Structures are given as structure tokens and as C-alpha cells.
Amino acid sequence: MQKIIISVFGPDRPGILASVSRILFEEDCNIEDVTQTILQTEFAGIFIAQIPADKSVEWIEDRLNDALNPTELKATVKVLKGAAEPALKGKQTEPFVITTRGPDRKGLVAAITGVIAGYGVNVTHLKAVFRGGDNPYDNMMIYEVDIPVDIDRQRFHQELRQKAESLGLMISLQHRTIFETINRV
């Protein structure tokens, strides 16, 4: 069986996941991973699925787009290449959460991810919401990251803090276990 990756984008409405998963089921595909979110009014979903040998990537993409076309949703399908090397190539890591809050301005994500990338830290999930203005609670970024254990974590944190201060942001770096414990309701 071949694996495919499907991205679906378009105006949000109830039933998108049901439609996509029903079509994949009807085409004898097995969904292995799904992630989806709503960005303002737009749905964004990514699926990884196995397709049977008698179906092509083009067939699946056409079936999805024929069914989704009336809803202005668009699906793109491509082959998921074989066993790729993990992002950090087997390095031992620990999961952390970086949060920032502060006034909105252009370049916030680029500035923070520049520091993150400079230390070889991998962003595994990012949620960024910018509603404009100076209210720090209207503008926040939450990065879930895997930090290699062999980097100078204190220097990394210090450089993140300096970058955040230069942008007028409040920043925190917490081990994911601590972050989840503190933020559990």
C-alpha cells in the first residue's frame, strides 16, 4: 500500500471532516493521522492515509475535489515518500513550550523562529493568534518544540529572552510537563 498526504483548505463549515473521511473510506483508504484547525474563518486539514494498490493519487484527488467543489474547499494529494529521516536525526530531545505575548507587529514569528532554528531546535506545533493592538492577550504565540539535550539550554533561553525584549514581548520557556500541569483546568 502507498501512503498519501492530503491537504484540505477552504471556508469553514460543519461536516468537512465527515465528508473527507467518508470519501476516503469509500475509496478503501485507511486514515493514519489527521490534524486540523480553524484559522479565523478558514478550515485547514492534513490527513495521512494508505491507499489501496488499485487507486491512484490522481483518482483520490479528483474524487475529493469533485465532492468538495460545491463547498469551495480544495484538496491537494501527493505521495508520502518512504521512511524519511526524523527531523533531528535521532538526537535525544526534551519537549518544551515557548509562549510569547505582546503588541502585534510584522516579523514576530520570523524573529522568534530564527532564534529557535539557530540552536537546531525543532518546532513540532505552532499556534499564533494576532488580533492587533497593544493588548498582550490579543497577540500570542505558543510553540511546542523539541530541544536537543546537547545544546546550551541556558544560552538558548537567554537569547530567546533578549529577542523577545527587543520586540516588546513577554516570553516563557517551560518543560512541556510543567506547562501542561500549570495550564490544566
Coordinates of C-alpha atoms in Angstrom, one line a residue:
M1 CA 0.0 0.0 0.0
Q2 CA 1.1 3.5 -0.8
K3 CA 0.8 6.4 1.7
I4 CA -0.5 9.8 0.7
I5 CA -0.7 13.1 2.3
I6 CA -3.9 15.1 1.7
S7 CA -4.3 18.8 2.5
V8 CA -7.8 20.4 2.5
F9 CA -8.3 24.1 2.7
G10 CA -11.3 26.4 2.4
P11 CA -14.1 28.2 4.2
D12 CA -15.0 26.5 7.5
R13 CA -18.4 24.8 7.9
P14 CA -19.7 21.8 9.8
G15 CA -19.1 18.4 8.2
I16 CA -15.8 18.9 6.5
L17 CA -14.1 16.1 8.4
A18 CA -17.1 13.9 7.9
S19 CA -17.0 14.5 4.1
V20 CA -13.3 13.9 3.7
S21 CA -13.2 10.8 5.9
R22 CA -16.3 9.3 4.2
I23 CA -14.8 9.7 0.7
L24 CA -11.5 8.1 1.9
F25 CA -13.5 5.3 3.5
E26 CA -15.5 4.8 0.3
E27 CA -12.2 4.6 -1.7
D28 CA -10.9 1.9 0.8
C29 CA -8.3 4.3 2.2
N30 CA -7.1 3.9 5.8
I31 CA -6.5 7.2 7.6
E32 CA -3.4 7.1 9.8
D33 CA -3.0 10.7 11.0
V34 CA -5.2 13.8 11.0
T35 CA -4.7 17.3 12.2
Q36 CA -7.0 20.2 11.5
T37 CA -7.6 23.7 12.7
I38 CA -9.6 26.8 12.0
L39 CA -7.6 30.0 11.1
Q40 CA -10.1 32.8 11.5
T41 CA -12.8 31.6 9.1
E42 CA -10.7 29.1 7.1
F43 CA -10.5 25.3 7.6
A44 CA -7.1 23.7 7.3
G45 CA -6.8 19.9 7.5
I46 CA -4.0 17.5 6.8
F47 CA -4.5 13.7 6.5
I48 CA -2.1 10.9 6.0
A49 CA -3.7 7.8 4.6
Q50 CA -2.9 4.5 3.0
I51 CA -4.5 3.9 -0.4
P52 CA -5.1 0.5 -2.0
A53 CA -2.9 -0.6 -4.9
D54 CA -5.8 -0.2 -7.4
K55 CA -6.2 3.5 -6.7
S56 CA -4.0 6.3 -7.9
V57 CA -3.1 9.6 -6.2
E58 CA -4.8 11.5 -9.0
W59 CA -8.0 9.4 -8.6
I60 CA -8.2 10.2 -4.9
E61 CA -7.6 13.9 -5.5
D62 CA -10.2 14.1 -8.2
R63 CA -12.8 12.2 -6.0
L64 CA -12.1 14.6 -3.1
N65 CA -12.3 17.8 -5.3
D66 CA -15.5 16.6 -7.1
A67 CA -17.2 16.1 -3.7
L68 CA -15.8 19.3 -2.1
N69 CA -16.1 21.7 -5.0
P70 CA -19.6 22.9 -4.2
T71 CA -18.2 24.0 -0.8
E72 CA -15.2 26.0 -2.1
L73 CA -12.9 23.6 -0.4
K74 CA -9.8 22.4 -2.2
A75 CA -7.9 19.2 -1.7
T76 CA -4.3 18.5 -2.8
V77 CA -2.9 15.0 -2.6
K78 CA 0.7 13.8 -3.0
V79 CA 2.6 10.6 -2.4
L80 CA 4.2 10.4 1.0
K81 CA 7.8 9.3 0.4
G82 CA 9.1 6.3 2.2
A83 CA 10.6 6.2 5.6
A84 CA 12.1 9.7 5.8
E85 CA 14.8 10.5 8.4
P86 CA 13.4 12.2 11.5
A87 CA 13.8 16.0 11.7
L88 CA 16.5 15.8 14.4
K89 CA 18.1 12.5 13.0
G90 CA 17.7 10.5 16.2
K91 CA 19.1 13.2 18.6
Q92 CA 17.9 12.9 22.1
T93 CA 15.5 15.7 22.9
E94 CA 13.1 17.1 25.5
P95 CA 9.7 18.6 24.8
F96 CA 9.3 22.3 25.8
V97 CA 6.7 25.0 25.3
I98 CA 7.6 28.6 24.4
T99 CA 4.9 31.2 24.8
T100 CA 5.0 34.9 23.9
R101 CA 2.6 37.7 24.4
G102 CA 2.8 41.3 23.4
P103 CA 1.9 44.0 20.9
D104 CA 1.4 42.9 17.4
R105 CA 3.9 43.8 14.7
K106 CA 5.3 42.4 11.5
G107 CA 8.0 39.8 11.8
L108 CA 7.3 38.3 15.2
V109 CA 7.2 34.7 14.0
A110 CA 10.3 35.2 11.8
A111 CA 12.3 36.7 14.7
I112 CA 11.4 34.0 17.3
T113 CA 11.8 31.1 14.9
G114 CA 15.1 32.5 13.8
V115 CA 16.5 32.0 17.3
I116 CA 14.9 28.6 17.6
A117 CA 16.3 27.4 14.3
G118 CA 19.8 28.8 15.2
Y119 CA 20.0 26.3 18.0
G120 CA 18.7 23.3 15.9
V121 CA 15.5 23.2 18.0
N122 CA 12.6 21.7 16.1
V123 CA 9.1 23.3 16.2
T124 CA 6.6 20.5 16.3
H125 CA 3.5 22.7 16.7
L126 CA 2.8 26.4 16.5
K127 CA -0.3 28.3 17.4
A128 CA -0.1 32.0 16.7
V129 CA -3.0 34.5 17.1
F130 CA -2.6 38.1 16.2
R131 CA -5.7 40.4 16.7
G132 CA -3.7 43.6 16.5
G133 CA -3.2 46.4 19.0
D134 CA -1.2 46.5 22.2
N135 CA -3.2 44.2 24.5
P136 CA -0.8 41.3 25.0
Y137 CA -3.6 38.8 25.5
D138 CA -4.8 39.6 21.9
N139 CA -1.5 38.6 20.4
M140 CA 0.2 35.4 21.4
M141 CA 2.3 32.6 20.1
I142 CA 2.6 29.1 21.5
Y143 CA 5.5 27.0 20.2
E144 CA 5.8 23.3 21.1
V145 CA 9.4 22.4 20.5
D146 CA 11.8 19.5 20.8
I147 CA 15.1 20.8 22.3
P148 CA 18.2 18.6 21.8
V149 CA 19.7 17.7 25.1
D150 CA 23.2 18.6 24.0
I151 CA 22.6 22.4 23.4
D152 CA 23.4 25.1 26.0
R153 CA 19.8 25.5 27.2
Q154 CA 20.6 28.5 29.4
R155 CA 22.2 30.3 26.5
F156 CA 19.2 29.4 24.2
H157 CA 16.8 30.7 26.8
Q158 CA 18.8 33.9 27.3
E159 CA 18.9 34.6 23.5
L160 CA 15.2 34.0 23.3
R161 CA 14.5 36.4 26.2
Q162 CA 16.8 39.1 24.6
K163 CA 15.0 38.7 21.2
A164 CA 11.6 38.9 22.9
E165 CA 12.6 42.0 24.9
S166 CA 13.7 43.7 21.7
L167 CA 10.3 43.0 20.2
G168 CA 8.4 44.1 23.3
L169 CA 7.2 40.6 24.1
M170 CA 6.8 38.7 27.3
I171 CA 8.2 35.1 26.9
S172 CA 8.3 31.9 28.8
L173 CA 10.0 28.6 28.2
Q174 CA 8.7 25.6 30.2
H175 CA 9.2 21.9 30.0
R176 CA 6.0 20.6 28.4
T177 CA 5.2 18.5 31.6
I178 CA 5.3 21.7 33.7
F179 CA 3.4 23.7 31.1
E180 CA 0.6 21.1 31.0
T181 CA 0.4 20.8 34.8
I182 CA 0.2 24.6 35.3
N183 CA -2.4 25.0 32.5
R184 CA -4.6 22.0 33.4
V185 CA -8.1 23.1 34.3

